[in-house]
mmCIF file of C-alpha atoms in Angstrom:
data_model
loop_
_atom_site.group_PDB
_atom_site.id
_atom_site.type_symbol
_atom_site.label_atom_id
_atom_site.label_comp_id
_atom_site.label_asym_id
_atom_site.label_seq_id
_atom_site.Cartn_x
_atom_site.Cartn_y
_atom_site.Cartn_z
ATOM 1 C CA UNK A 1 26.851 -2.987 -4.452
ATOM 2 C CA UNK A 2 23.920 -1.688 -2.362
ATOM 3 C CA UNK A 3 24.475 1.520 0.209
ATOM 4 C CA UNK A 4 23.796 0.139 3.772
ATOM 5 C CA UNK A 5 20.740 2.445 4.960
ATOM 6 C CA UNK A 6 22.131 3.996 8.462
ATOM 7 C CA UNK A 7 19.403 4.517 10.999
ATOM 8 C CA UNK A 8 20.077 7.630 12.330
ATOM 9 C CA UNK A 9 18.664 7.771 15.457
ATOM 10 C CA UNK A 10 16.847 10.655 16.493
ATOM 11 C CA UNK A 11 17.626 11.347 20.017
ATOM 12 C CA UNK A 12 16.167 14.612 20.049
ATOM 13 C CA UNK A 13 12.756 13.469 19.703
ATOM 14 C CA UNK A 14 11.551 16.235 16.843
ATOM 15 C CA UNK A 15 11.388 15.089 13.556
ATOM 16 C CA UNK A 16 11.840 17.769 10.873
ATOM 17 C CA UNK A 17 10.144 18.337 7.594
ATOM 18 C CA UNK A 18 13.274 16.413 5.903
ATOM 19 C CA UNK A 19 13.032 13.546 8.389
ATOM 20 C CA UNK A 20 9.020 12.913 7.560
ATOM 21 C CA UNK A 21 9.812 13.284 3.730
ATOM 22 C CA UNK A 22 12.986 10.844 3.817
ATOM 23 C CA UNK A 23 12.628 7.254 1.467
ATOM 24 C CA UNK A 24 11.234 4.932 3.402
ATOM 25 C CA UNK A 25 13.022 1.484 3.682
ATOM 26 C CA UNK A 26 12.372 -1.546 1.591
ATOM 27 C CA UNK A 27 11.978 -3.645 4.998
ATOM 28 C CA UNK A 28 8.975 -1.126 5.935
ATOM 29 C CA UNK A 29 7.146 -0.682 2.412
ATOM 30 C CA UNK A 30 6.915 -5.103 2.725
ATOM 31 C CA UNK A 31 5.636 -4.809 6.242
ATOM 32 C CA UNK A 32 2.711 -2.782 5.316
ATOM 33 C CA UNK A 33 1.650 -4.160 2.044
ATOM 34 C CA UNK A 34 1.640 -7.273 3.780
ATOM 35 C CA UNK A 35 -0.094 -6.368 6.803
ATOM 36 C CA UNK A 36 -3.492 -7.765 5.503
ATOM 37 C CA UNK A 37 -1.462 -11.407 5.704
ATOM 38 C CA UNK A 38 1.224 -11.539 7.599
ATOM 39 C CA UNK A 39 2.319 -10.439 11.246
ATOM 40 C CA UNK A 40 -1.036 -8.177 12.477
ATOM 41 C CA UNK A 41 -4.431 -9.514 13.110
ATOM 42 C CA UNK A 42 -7.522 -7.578 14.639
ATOM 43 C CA UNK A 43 -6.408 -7.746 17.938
ATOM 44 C CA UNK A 44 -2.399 -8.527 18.042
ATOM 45 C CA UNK A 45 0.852 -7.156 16.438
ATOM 46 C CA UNK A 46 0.558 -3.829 17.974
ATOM 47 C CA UNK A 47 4.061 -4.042 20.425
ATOM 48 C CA UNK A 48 5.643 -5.583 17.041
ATOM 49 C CA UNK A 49 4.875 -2.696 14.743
ATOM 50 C CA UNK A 50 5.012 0.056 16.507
ATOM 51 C CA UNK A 51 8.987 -1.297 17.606
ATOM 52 C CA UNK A 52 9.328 -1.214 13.711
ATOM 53 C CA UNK A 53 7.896 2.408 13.207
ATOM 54 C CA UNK A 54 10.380 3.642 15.775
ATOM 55 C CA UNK A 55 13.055 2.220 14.270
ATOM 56 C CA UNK A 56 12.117 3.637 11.052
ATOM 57 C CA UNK A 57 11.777 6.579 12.043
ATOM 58 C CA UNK A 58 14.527 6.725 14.699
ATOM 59 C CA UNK A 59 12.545 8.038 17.572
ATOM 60 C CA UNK A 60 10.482 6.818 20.179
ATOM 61 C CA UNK A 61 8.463 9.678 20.721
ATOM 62 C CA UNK A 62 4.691 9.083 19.929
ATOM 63 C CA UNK A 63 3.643 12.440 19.050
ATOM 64 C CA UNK A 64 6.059 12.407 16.431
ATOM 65 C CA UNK A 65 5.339 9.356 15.154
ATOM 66 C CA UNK A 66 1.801 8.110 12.601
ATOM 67 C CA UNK A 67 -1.886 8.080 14.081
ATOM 68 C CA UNK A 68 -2.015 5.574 11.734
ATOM 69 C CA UNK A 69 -1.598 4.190 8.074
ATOM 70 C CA UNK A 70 -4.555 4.047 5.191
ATOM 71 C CA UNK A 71 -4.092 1.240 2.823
ATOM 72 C CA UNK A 72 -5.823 0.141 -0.235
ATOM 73 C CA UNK A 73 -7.450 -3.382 0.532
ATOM 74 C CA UNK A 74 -6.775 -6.617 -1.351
ATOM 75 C CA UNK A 75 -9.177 -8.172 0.037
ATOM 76 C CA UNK A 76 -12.221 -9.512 -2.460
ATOM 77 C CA UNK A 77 -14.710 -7.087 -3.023
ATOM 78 C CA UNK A 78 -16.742 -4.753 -0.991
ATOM 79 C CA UNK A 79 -13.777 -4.151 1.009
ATOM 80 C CA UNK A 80 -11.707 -0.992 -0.381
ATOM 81 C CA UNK A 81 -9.527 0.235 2.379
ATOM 82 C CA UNK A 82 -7.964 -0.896 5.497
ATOM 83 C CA UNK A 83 -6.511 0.949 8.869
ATOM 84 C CA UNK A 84 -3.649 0.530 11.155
ATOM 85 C CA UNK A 85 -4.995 3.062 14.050
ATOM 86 C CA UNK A 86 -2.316 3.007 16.439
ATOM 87 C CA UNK A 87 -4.665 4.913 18.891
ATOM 88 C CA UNK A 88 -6.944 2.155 18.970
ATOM 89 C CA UNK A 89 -7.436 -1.065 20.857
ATOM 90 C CA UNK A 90 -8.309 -2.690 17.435
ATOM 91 C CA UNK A 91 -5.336 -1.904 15.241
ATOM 92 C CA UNK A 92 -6.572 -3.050 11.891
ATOM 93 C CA UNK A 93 -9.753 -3.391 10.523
ATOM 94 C CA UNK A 94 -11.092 -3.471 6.971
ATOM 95 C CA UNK A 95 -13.944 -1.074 5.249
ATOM 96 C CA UNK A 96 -16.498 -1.845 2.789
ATOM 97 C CA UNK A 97 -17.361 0.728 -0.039
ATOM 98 C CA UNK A 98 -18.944 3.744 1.658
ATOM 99 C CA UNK A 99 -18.271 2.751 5.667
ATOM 100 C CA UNK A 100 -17.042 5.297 7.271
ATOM 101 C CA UNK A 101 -13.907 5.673 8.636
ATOM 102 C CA UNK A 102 -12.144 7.338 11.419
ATOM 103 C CA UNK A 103 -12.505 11.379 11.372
ATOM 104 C CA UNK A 104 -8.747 11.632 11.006
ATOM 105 C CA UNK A 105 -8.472 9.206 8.254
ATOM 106 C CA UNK A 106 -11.298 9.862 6.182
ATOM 107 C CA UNK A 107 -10.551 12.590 4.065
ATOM 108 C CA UNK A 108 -7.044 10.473 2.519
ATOM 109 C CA UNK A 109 -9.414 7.625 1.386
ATOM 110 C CA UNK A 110 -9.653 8.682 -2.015
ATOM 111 C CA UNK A 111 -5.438 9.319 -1.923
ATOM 112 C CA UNK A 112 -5.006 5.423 -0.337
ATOM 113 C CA UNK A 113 -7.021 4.031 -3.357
ATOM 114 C CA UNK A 114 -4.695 5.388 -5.833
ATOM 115 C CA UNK A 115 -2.430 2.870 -7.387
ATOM 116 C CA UNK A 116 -0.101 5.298 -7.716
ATOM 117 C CA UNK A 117 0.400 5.004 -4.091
ATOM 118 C CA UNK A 118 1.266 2.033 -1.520
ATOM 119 C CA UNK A 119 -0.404 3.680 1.349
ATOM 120 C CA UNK A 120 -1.003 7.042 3.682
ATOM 121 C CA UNK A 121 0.793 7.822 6.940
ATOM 122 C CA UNK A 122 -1.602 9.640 8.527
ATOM 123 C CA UNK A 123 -1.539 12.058 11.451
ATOM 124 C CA UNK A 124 -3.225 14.894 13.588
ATOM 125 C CA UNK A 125 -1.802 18.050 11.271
ATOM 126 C CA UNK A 126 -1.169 16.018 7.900
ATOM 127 C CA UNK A 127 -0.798 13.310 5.523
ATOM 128 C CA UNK A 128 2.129 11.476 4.424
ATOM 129 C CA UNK A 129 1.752 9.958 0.749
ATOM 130 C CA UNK A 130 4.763 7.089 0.282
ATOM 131 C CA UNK A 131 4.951 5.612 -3.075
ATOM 132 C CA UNK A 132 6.111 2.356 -4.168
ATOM 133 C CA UNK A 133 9.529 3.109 -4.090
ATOM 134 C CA UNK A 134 9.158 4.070 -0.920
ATOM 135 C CA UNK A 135 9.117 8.383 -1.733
ATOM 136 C CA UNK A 136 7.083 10.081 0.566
ATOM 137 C CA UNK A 137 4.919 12.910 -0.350
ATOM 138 C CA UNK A 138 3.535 15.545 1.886
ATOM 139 C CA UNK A 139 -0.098 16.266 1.873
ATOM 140 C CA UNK A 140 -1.869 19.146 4.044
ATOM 141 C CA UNK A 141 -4.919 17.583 5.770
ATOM 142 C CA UNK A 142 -7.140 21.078 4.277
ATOM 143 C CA UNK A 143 -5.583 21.134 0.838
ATOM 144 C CA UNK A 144 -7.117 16.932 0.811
ATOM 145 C CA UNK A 145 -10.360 18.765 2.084
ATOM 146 C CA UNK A 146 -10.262 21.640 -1.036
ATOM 147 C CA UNK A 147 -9.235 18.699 -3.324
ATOM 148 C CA UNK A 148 -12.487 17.005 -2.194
ATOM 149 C CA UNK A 149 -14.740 19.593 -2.949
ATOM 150 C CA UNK A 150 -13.646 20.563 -6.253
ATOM 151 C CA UNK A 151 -13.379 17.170 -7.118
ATOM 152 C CA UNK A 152 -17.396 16.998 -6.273
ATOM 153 C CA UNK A 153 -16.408 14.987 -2.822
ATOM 154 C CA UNK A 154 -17.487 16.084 0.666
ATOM 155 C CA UNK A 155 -15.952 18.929 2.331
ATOM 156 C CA UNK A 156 -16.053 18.159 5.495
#
């Protein structure tokens, strides 16, 4: 018999280290692996998603919620990544090889191509790495940036 996940609503509107770091939901891990397909297009599905990020998170408050999420791409070759940038009037686009992406998303490109990974929450301060199984990882935005340059990458 499966445990019902409770949302616990946050009222407080601060999220703490725990809350970023908690599993994220089965229902949540499907909606972005599928974004490429299903509900968002270029210029739609913004009001939809972000109702869903709320309620996975259990708080309303936008500061405490993702910039945006960095995905590996599925779709056919050059593309290698794809963005949900919830600051932006186009929420999801798709990048070839090389293209540069936003400033506060590029430096978790190399992270969102792992297969090790479904995808990157990303925001101002740091990264959030969530696994398949819907684990979530912390990542510090400047120990990506060190990773980078010893890895031969750019430091920016």
């Amino acid at each position: 018999m499966k445990k019902k996940q409770e949302n616990t609503a946050n009222t407080s509107g601060f999220l703490s280290e725990r809350d970023y770091l908690k599993k994220r939901s089965e229902g949540y891990i499907n909606l972005i692996k599928n974004m490429d397909t299903d509900m968002l297009s270029q210029t739609g599905g913004k009001e939809e998603f972000m109702k869903k990020l709320q309620e996975e998170f259990g708080t309303t408050d936008p500061a405490q919620l993702p910039i945006g999420i960095l995905a590996k791409c599925f779709l056919e070759h050059p593309h290698d990544v794809h963005t949900l940038d919830l600051s932006s009037s186009v929420i999801l686009k798709h990048y070839v090889i090389g293209e540069a992406l936003p400033p506060d998303f590029e430096k978790a490109r190399n992270t969102a191509l792992h297969n090790a990974y479904a995808f990157v929450e990303v925001y101002k301060d740091k990264f959030i790495v969530i696994h398949w199984d819907g684990t979530a990882t912390f990542l510090a935005k400047a120990i990506d940036s060190i990773v980078n340059f010893f890895s031969g990458g750019d430091a920016k």
